[in-house]
PDB file of C-alpha atoms in Angstrom:
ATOM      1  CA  UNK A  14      20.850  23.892 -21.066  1.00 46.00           C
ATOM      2  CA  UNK A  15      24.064  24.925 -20.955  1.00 44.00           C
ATOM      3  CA  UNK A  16      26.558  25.385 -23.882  1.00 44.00           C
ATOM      4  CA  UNK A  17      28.425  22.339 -23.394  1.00 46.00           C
ATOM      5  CA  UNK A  18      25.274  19.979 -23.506  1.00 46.00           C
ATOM      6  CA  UNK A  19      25.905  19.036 -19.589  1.00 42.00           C
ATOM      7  CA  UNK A  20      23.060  20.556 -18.141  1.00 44.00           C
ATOM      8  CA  UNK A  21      21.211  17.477 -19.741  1.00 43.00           C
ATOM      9  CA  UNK A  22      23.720  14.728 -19.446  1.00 38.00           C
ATOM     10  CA  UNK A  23      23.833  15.732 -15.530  1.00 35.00           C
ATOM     11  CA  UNK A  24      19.999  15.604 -15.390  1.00 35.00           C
ATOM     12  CA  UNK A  25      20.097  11.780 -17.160  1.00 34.00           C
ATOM     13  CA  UNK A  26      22.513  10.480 -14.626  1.00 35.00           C
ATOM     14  CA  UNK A  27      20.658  11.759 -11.634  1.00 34.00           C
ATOM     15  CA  UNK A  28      16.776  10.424 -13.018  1.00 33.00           C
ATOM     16  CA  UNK A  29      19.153   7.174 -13.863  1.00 37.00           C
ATOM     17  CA  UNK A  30      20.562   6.712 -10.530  1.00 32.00           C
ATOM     18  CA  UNK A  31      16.877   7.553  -8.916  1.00 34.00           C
ATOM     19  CA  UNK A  32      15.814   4.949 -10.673  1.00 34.00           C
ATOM     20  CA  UNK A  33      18.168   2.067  -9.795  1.00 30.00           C
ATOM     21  CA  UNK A  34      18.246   3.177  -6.120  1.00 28.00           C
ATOM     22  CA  UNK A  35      14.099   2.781  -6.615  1.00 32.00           C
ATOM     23  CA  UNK A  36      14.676  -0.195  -7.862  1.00 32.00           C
ATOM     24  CA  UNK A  37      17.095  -1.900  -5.373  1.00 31.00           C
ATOM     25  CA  UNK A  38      15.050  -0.608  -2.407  1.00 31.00           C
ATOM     26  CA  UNK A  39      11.806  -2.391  -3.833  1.00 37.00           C
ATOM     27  CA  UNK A  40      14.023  -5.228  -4.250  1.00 40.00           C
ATOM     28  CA  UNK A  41      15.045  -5.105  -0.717  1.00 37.00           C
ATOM     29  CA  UNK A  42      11.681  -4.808   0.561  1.00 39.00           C
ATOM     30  CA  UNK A  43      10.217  -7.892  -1.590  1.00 43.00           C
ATOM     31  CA  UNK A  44      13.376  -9.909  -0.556  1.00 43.00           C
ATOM     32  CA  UNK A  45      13.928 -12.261   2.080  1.00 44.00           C
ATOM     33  CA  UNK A  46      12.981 -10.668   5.575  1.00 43.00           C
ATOM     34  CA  UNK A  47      15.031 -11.589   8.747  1.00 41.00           C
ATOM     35  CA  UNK A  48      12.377 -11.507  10.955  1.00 42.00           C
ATOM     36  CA  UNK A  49      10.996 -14.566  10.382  1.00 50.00           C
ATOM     37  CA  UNK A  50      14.399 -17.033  10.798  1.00 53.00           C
ATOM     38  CA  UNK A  51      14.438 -20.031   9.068  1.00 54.00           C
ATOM     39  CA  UNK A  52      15.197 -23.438  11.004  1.00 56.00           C
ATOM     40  CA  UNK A  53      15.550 -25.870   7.918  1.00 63.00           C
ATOM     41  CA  UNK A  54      17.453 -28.778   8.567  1.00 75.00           C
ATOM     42  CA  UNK A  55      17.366 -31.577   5.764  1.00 80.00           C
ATOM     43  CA  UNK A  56      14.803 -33.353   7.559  1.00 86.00           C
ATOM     44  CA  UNK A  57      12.826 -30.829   7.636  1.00 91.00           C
ATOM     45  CA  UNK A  58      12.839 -30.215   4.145  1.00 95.00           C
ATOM     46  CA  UNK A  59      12.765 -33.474   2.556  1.00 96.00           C
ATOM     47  CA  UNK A  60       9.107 -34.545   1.756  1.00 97.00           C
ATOM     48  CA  UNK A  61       6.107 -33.420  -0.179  1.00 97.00           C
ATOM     49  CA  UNK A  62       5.481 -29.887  -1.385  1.00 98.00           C
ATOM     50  CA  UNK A  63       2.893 -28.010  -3.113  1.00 98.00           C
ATOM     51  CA  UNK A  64       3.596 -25.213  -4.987  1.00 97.00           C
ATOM     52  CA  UNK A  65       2.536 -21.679  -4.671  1.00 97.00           C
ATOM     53  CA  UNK A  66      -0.171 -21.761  -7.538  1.00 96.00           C
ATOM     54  CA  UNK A  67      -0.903 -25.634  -6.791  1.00 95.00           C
ATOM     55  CA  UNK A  68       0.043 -26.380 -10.005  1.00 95.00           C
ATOM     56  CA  UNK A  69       3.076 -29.045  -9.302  1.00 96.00           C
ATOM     57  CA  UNK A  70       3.695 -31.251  -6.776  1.00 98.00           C
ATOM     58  CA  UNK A  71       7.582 -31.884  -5.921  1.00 98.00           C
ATOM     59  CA  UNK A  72       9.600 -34.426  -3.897  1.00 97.00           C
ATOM     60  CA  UNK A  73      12.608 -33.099  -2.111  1.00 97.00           C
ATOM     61  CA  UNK A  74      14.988 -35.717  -0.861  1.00 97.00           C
ATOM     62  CA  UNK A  75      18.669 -36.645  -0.679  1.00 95.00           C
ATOM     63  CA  UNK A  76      20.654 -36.204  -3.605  1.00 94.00           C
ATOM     64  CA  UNK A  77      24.041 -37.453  -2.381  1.00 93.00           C
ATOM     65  CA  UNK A  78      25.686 -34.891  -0.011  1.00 91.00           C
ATOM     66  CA  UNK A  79      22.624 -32.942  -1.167  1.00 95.00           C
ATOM     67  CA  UNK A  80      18.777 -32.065  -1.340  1.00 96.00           C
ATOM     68  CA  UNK A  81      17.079 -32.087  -4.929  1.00 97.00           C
ATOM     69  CA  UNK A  82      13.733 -31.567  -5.745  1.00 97.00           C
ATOM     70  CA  UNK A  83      11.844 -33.876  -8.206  1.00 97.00           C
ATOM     71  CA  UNK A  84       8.177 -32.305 -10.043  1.00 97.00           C
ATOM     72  CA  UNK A  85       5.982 -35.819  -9.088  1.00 97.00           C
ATOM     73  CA  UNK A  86       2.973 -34.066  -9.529  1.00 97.00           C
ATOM     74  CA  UNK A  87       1.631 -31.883 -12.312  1.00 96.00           C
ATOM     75  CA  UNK A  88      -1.854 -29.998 -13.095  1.00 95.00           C
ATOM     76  CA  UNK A  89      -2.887 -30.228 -16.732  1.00 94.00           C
ATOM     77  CA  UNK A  90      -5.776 -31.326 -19.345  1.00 91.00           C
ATOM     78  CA  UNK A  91      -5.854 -34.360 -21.081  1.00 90.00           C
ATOM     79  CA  UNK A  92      -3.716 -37.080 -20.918  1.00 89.00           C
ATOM     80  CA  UNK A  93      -0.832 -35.740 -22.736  1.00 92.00           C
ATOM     81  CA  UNK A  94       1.544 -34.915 -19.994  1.00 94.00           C
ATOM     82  CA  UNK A  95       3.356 -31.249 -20.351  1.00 94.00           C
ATOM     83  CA  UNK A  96       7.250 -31.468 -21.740  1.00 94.00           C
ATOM     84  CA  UNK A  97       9.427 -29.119 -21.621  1.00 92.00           C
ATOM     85  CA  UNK A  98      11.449 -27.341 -24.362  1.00 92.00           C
ATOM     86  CA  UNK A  99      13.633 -30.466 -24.746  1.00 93.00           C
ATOM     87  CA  UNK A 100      10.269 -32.234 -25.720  1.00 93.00           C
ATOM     88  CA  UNK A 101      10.395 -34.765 -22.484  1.00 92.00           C
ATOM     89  CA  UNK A 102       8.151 -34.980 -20.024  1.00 94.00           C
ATOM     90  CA  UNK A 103       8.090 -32.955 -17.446  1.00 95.00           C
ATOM     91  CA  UNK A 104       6.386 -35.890 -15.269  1.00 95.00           C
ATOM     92  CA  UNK A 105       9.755 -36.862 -12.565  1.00 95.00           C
ATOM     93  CA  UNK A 106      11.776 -34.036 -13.868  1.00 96.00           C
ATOM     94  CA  UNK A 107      14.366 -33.440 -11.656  1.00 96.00           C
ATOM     95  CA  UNK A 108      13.937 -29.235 -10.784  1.00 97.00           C
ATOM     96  CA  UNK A 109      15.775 -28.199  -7.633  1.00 97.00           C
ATOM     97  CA  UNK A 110      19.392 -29.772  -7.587  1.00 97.00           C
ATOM     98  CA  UNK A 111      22.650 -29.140  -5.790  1.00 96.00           C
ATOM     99  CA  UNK A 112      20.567 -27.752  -2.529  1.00 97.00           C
ATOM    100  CA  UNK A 113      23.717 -27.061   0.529  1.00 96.00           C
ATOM    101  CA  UNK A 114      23.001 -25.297   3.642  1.00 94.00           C
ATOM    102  CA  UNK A 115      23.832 -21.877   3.229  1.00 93.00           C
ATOM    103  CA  UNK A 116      26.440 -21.296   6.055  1.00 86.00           C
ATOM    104  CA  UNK A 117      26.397 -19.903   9.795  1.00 83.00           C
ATOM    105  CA  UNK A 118      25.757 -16.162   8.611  1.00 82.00           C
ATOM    106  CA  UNK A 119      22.517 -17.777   6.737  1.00 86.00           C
ATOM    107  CA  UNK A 120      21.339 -20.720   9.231  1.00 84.00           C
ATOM    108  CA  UNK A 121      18.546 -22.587   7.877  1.00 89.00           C
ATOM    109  CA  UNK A 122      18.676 -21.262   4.132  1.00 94.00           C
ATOM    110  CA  UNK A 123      19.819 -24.083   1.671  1.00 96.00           C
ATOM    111  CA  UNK A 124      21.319 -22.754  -2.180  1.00 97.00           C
ATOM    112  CA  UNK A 125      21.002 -24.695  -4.943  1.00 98.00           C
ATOM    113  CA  UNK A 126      19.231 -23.905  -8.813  1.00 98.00           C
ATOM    114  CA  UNK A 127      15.861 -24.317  -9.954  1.00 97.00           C
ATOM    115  CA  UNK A 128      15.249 -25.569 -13.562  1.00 96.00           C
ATOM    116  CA  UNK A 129      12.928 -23.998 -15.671  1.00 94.00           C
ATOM    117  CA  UNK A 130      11.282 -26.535 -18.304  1.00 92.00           C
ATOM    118  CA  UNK A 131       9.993 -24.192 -20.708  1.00 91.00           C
ATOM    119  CA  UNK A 132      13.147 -22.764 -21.221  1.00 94.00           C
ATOM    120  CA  UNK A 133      15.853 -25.022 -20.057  1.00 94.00           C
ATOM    121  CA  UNK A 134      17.402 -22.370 -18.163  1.00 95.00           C
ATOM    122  CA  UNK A 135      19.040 -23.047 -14.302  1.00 96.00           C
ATOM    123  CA  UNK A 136      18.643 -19.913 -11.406  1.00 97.00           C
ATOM    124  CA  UNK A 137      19.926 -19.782  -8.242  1.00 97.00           C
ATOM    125  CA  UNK A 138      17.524 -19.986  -5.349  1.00 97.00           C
ATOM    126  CA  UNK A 139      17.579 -20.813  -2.115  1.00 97.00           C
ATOM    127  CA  UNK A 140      14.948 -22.794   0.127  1.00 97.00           C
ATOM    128  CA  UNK A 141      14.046 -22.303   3.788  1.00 96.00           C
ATOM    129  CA  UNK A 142      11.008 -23.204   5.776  1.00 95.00           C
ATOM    130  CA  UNK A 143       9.550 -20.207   7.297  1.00 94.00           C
ATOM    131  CA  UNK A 144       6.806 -22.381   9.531  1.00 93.00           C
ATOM    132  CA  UNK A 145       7.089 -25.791  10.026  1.00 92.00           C
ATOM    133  CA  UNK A 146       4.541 -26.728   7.204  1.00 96.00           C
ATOM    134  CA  UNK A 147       5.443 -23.615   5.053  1.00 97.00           C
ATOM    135  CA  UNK A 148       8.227 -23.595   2.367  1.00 97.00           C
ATOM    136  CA  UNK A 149       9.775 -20.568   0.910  1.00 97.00           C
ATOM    137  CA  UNK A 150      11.947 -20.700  -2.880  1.00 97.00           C
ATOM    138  CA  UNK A 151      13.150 -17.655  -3.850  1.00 97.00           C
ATOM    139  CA  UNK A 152      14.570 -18.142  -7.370  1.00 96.00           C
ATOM    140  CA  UNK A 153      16.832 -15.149  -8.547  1.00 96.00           C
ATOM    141  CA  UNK A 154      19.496 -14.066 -11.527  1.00 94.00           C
ATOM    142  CA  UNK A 155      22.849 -12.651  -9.700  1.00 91.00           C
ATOM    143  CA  UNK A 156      21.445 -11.551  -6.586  1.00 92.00           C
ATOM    144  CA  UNK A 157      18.726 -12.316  -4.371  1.00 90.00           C
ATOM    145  CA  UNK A 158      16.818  -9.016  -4.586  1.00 93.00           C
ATOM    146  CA  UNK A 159      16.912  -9.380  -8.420  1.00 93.00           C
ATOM    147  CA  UNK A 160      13.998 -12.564  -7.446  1.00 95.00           C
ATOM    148  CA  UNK A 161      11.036 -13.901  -6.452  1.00 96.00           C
ATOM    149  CA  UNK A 162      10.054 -15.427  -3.502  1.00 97.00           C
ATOM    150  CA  UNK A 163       7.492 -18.731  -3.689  1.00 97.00           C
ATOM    151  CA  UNK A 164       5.206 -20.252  -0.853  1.00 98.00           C
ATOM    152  CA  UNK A 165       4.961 -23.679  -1.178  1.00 98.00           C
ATOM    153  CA  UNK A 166       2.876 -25.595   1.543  1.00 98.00           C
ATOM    154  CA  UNK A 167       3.282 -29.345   2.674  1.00 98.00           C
ATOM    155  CA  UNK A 168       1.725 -31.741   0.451  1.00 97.00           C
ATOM    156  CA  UNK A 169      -0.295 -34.704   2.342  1.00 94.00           C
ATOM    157  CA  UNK A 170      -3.450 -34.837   0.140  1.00 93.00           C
ATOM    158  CA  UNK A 171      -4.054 -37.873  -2.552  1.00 94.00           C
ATOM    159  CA  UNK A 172      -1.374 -40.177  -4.530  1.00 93.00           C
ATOM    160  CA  UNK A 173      -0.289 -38.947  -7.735  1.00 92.00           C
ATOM    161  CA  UNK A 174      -2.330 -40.149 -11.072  1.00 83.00           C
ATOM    162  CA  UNK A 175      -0.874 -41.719 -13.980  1.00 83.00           C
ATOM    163  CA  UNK A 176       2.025 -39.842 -15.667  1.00 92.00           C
ATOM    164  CA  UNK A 177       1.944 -37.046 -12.606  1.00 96.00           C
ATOM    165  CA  UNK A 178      -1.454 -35.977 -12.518  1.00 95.00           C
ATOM    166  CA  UNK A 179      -2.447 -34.249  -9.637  1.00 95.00           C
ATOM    167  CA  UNK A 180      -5.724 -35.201  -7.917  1.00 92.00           C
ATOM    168  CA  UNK A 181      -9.062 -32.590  -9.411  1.00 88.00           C
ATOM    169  CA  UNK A 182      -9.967 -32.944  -5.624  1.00 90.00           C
ATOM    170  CA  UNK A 183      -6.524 -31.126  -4.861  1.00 90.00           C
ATOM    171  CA  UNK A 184      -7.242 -27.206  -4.840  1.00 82.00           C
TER     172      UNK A 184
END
């Protein structure tokens, strides 16, 4: 070290900035890839979908000038139907709202927030199908490599059971 203390300040700011540029390019790679180009038109989207961990089944239709996203389906124990931090069921809780098509520059992509009921807070996401049957969320804080990206598949299986209950025969 030198006798000014630099030597270690200088050494700080390098392993910091290592660090963040580490941590931008994994973002980068985990976020959205333009190879696969999304073709979502609201038709498209609207309907029945699955989530990734086929835990909740969601309804996305018009909301207005809009898409939203209704939870119609839910996975659980019991008959007590999950509620959120609020205390209200979660069972028709309205999840994705405020979904617009994203522009020329991102053709196919629709932004909007995602809701999440444990907590009550809203992210920004955006939706796009990558395959005609295939859904992709990615909800994110800020920017969209500061996310995670969701694949949700069309749902077509069994009616909902009372209060939201998803199907045991759905897997």
């Amino acid at each position: 070290m030198t006798k000014n203390g630099k030597c270690g300040a200088v050494h700080k700011a390098r392993v910091g900035f290592a660090a963040l540029l580490a941590i931008l390019l994994a973002g980068a790679q985990a976020g959205p890839s333009s190879a696969a180009e999304p073709v979502s038109n609201d038709a498209t989207l609207m309907g029945y979908w699955l989530s990734q961990d086929h835990d909740g089944v969601f309804k996305i239709d018009r909301c207005g000038q809009n898409l939203c996203g209704h939870l119609v389906g839910l996975r659980y124990d019991g008959t007590d139907v999950p509620r959120g931090h609020d205390g209200k069921s979660e069972c028709n809780l309205l999840m994705l709202t405020d979904f617009r098509p994203m522009g020329e520059s991102n053709a196919g992509r629709w932004a909007g927030h995602i809701l999440d009921p444990d907590t009550g807070h809203l992210y920004d996401s955006q939706i796009w199908l990558a395959q005609p049957d295939v859904l992709k969320l990615r909800g994110y804080i800020g920017l969209p490599i500061f996310g995670e990206t969701q694949t949700w598949t069309r749902y077509s299986g069994p009616a909902m059971g009372p209060v939201c209950k998803i199907p045991d025969s759905v897997k």
